[in-house]
Short mmCIF file of C-alpha atoms in Angstrom, two decimals:
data_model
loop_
_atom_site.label_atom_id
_atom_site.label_comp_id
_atom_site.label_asym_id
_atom_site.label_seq_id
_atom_site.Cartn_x
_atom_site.Cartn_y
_atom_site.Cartn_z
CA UNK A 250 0.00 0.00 0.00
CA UNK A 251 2.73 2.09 0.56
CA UNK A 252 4.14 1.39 -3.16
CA UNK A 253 0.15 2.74 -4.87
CA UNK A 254 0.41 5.94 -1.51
CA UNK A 255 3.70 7.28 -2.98
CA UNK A 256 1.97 6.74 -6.36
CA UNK A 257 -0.50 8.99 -5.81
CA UNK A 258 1.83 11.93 -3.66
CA UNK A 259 3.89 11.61 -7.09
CA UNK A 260 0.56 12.25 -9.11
CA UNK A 261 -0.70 14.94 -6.62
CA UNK A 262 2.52 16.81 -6.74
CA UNK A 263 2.99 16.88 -10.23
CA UNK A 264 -1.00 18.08 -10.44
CA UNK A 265 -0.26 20.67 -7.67
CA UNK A 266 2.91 21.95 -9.56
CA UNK A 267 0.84 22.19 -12.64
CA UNK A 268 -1.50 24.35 -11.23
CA UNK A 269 -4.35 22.03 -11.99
CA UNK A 270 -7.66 22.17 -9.83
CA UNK A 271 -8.26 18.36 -8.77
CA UNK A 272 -10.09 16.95 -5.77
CA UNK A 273 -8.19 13.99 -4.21
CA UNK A 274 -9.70 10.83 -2.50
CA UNK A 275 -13.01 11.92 -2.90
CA UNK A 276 -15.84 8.90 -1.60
CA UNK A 277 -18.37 8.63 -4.19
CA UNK A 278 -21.70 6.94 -2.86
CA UNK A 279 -24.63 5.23 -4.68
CA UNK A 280 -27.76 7.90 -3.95
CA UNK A 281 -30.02 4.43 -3.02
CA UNK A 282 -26.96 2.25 -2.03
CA UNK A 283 -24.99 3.02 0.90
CA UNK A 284 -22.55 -0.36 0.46
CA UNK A 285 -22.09 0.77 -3.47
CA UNK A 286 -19.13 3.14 -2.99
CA UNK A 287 -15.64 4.32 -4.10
CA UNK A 288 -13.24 6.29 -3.16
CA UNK A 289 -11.53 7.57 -6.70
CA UNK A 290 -7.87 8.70 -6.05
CA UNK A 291 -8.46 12.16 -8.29
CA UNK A 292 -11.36 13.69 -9.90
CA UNK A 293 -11.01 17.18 -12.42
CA UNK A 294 -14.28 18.69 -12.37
CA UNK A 295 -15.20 21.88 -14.73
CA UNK A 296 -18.76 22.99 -15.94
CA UNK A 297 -19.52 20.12 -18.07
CA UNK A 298 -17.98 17.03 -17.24
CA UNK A 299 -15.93 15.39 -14.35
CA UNK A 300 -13.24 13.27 -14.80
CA UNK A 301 -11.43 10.71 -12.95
CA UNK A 302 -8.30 9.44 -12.63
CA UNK A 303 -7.03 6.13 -10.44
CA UNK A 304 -3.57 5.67 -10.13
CA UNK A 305 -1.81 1.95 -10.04
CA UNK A 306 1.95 1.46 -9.15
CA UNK A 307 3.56 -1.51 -10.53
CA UNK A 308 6.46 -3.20 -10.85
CA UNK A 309 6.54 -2.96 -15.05
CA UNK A 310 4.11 -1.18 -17.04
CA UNK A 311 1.88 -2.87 -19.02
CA UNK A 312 0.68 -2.61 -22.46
CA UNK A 313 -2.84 -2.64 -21.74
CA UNK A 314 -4.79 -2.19 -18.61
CA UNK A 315 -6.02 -5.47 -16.38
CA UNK A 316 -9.12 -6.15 -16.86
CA UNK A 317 -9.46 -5.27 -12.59
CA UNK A 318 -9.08 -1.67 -13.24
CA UNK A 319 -11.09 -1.32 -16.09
CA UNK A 320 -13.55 -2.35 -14.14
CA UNK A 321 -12.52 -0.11 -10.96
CA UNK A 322 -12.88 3.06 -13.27
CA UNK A 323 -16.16 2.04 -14.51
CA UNK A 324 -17.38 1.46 -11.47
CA UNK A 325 -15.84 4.78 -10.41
CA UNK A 326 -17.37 6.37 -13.12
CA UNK A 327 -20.99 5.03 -12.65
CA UNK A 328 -21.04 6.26 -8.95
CA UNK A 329 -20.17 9.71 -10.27
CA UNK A 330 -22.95 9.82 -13.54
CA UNK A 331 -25.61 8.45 -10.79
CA UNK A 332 -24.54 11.35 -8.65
CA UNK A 333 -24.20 14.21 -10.71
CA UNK A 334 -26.69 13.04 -14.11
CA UNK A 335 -26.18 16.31 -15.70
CA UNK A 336 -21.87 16.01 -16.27
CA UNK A 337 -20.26 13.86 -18.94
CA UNK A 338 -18.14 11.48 -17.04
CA UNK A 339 -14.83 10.44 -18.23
CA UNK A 340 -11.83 8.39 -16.52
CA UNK A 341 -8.50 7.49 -16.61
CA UNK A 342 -5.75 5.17 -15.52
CA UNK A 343 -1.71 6.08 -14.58
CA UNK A 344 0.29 3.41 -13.92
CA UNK A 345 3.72 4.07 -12.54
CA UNK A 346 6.91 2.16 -12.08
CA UNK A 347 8.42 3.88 -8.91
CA UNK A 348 11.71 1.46 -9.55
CA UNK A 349 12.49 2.56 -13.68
CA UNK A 350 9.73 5.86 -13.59
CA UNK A 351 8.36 4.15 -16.66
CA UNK A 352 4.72 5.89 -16.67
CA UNK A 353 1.82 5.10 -18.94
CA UNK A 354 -1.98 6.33 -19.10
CA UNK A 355 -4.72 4.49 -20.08
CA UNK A 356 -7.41 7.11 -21.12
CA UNK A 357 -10.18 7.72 -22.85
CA UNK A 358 -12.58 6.07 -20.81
CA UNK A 359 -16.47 6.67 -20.86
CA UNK A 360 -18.96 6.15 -18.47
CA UNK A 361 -21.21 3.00 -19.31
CA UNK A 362 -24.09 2.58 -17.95
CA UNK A 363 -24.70 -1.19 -19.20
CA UNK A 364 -20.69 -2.02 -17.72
CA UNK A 365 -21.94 -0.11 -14.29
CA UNK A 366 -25.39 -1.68 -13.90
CA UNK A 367 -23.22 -5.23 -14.26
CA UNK A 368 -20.50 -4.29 -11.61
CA UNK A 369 -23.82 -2.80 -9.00
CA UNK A 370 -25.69 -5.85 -9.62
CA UNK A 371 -22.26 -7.91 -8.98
CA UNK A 372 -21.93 -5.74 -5.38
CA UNK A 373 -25.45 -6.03 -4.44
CA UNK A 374 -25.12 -10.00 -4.67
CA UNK A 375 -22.07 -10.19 -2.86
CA UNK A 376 -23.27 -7.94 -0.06
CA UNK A 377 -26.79 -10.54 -0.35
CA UNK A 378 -24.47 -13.09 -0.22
CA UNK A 379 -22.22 -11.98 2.85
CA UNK A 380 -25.59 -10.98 4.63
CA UNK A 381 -26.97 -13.92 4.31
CA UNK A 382 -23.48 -15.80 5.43
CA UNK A 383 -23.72 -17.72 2.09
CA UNK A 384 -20.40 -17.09 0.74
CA UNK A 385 -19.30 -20.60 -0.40
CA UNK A 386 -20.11 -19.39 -4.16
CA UNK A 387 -18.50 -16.08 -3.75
CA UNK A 388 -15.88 -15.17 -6.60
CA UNK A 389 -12.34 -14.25 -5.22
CA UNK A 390 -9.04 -13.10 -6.56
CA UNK A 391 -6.07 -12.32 -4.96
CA UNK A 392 -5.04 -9.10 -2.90
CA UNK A 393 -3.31 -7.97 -0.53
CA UNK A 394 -6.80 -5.64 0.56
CA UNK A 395 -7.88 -8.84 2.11
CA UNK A 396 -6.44 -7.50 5.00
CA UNK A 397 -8.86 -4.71 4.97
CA UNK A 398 -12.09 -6.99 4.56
CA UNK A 399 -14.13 -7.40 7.61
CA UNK A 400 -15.54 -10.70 5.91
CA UNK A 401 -11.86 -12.53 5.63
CA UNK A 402 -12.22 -15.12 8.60
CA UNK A 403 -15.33 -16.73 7.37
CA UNK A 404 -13.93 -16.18 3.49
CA UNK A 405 -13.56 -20.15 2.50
CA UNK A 406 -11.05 -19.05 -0.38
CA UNK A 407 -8.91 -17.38 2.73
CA UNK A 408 -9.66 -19.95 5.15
CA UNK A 409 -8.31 -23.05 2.42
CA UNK A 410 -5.82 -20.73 1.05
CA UNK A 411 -2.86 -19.13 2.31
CA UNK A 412 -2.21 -16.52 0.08
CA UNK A 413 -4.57 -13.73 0.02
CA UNK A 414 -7.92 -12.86 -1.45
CA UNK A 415 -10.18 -10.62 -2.46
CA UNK A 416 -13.77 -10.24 -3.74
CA UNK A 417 -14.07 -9.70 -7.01
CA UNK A 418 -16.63 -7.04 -8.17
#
């Protein structure tokens, strides 16, 4: 976590230095849904359209984004449209190598609101799921923000698997 928090300081700074008017780590709630939420690392906001940006450090940079933040910036970016209906929403992705300062930007990014409805409907069953304590058919991948997860002890892919997990949106 400390890798993706100097990340972002580097992104911030460089932002700041630039004179450019951003918000940073601003929590972006479903109106209906209190459990659908995000909090979306930087957001540039002018009279007709809000954009985000979520920064990823990593250890090379890849070609093409994983298929894990595409879906993070979506979801970002539906939160935001439900929120403010009137604003084109647009997003981003930086990644940054903090070892080689290799930097890439995966942009262009619209909101969908087919993509969104998907990744809601995905976080309203797992929260139906985890409610209900069935969580045998939950989907998991891999994280180290399984340490965050208040769910993790009863998480069967945790409990018969040593390595971390997390669920998958």
């Amino acid at each position: 976590f400390k890798r993706g928090d100097l990340v972002e300081s580097i992104v911030k700074e460089a932002l700041e230095n630039g004179n450019i008017s951003h918000v940073s780590q601003l929590e972006s709630i479903h109106p209906e849904k209190p459990h659908v939420r995000a909090h979306l690392d930087f957001t540039f906001t002018n009279r007709n359209e809000i954009g985000v940006l979520e920064c990823k450090s990593v250890s090379f940079t890849p070609k093409e984004p994983y298929d894990g933040w595409e879906k993070q910036i979506y979801y970002q970016m539906g939160l935001l449209a439900l929120n403010h209906r009137k604003k084109k929403i647009k997003g981003a992705v930086i990644a940054l190598d903090l070892q080689t300062g290799d930097v890439r930007i995966f942009n262009g990014y619209k909101h969908n609101p087919l993509i969104f409805r998907e990744l809601e409907a995905s976080a309203d069953r797992i929260l139906q799921s985890l409610q209900n304590k069935d969580i045998q058919n939950l989907k998991t991948n891999k994280s180290a923000l399984c340490s965050y997860c208040q769910y993790r002890e009863n998480c069967p892919a945790f409990l018969n698997n040593s390595t971390l997990i997390m669920i998958t949106i």
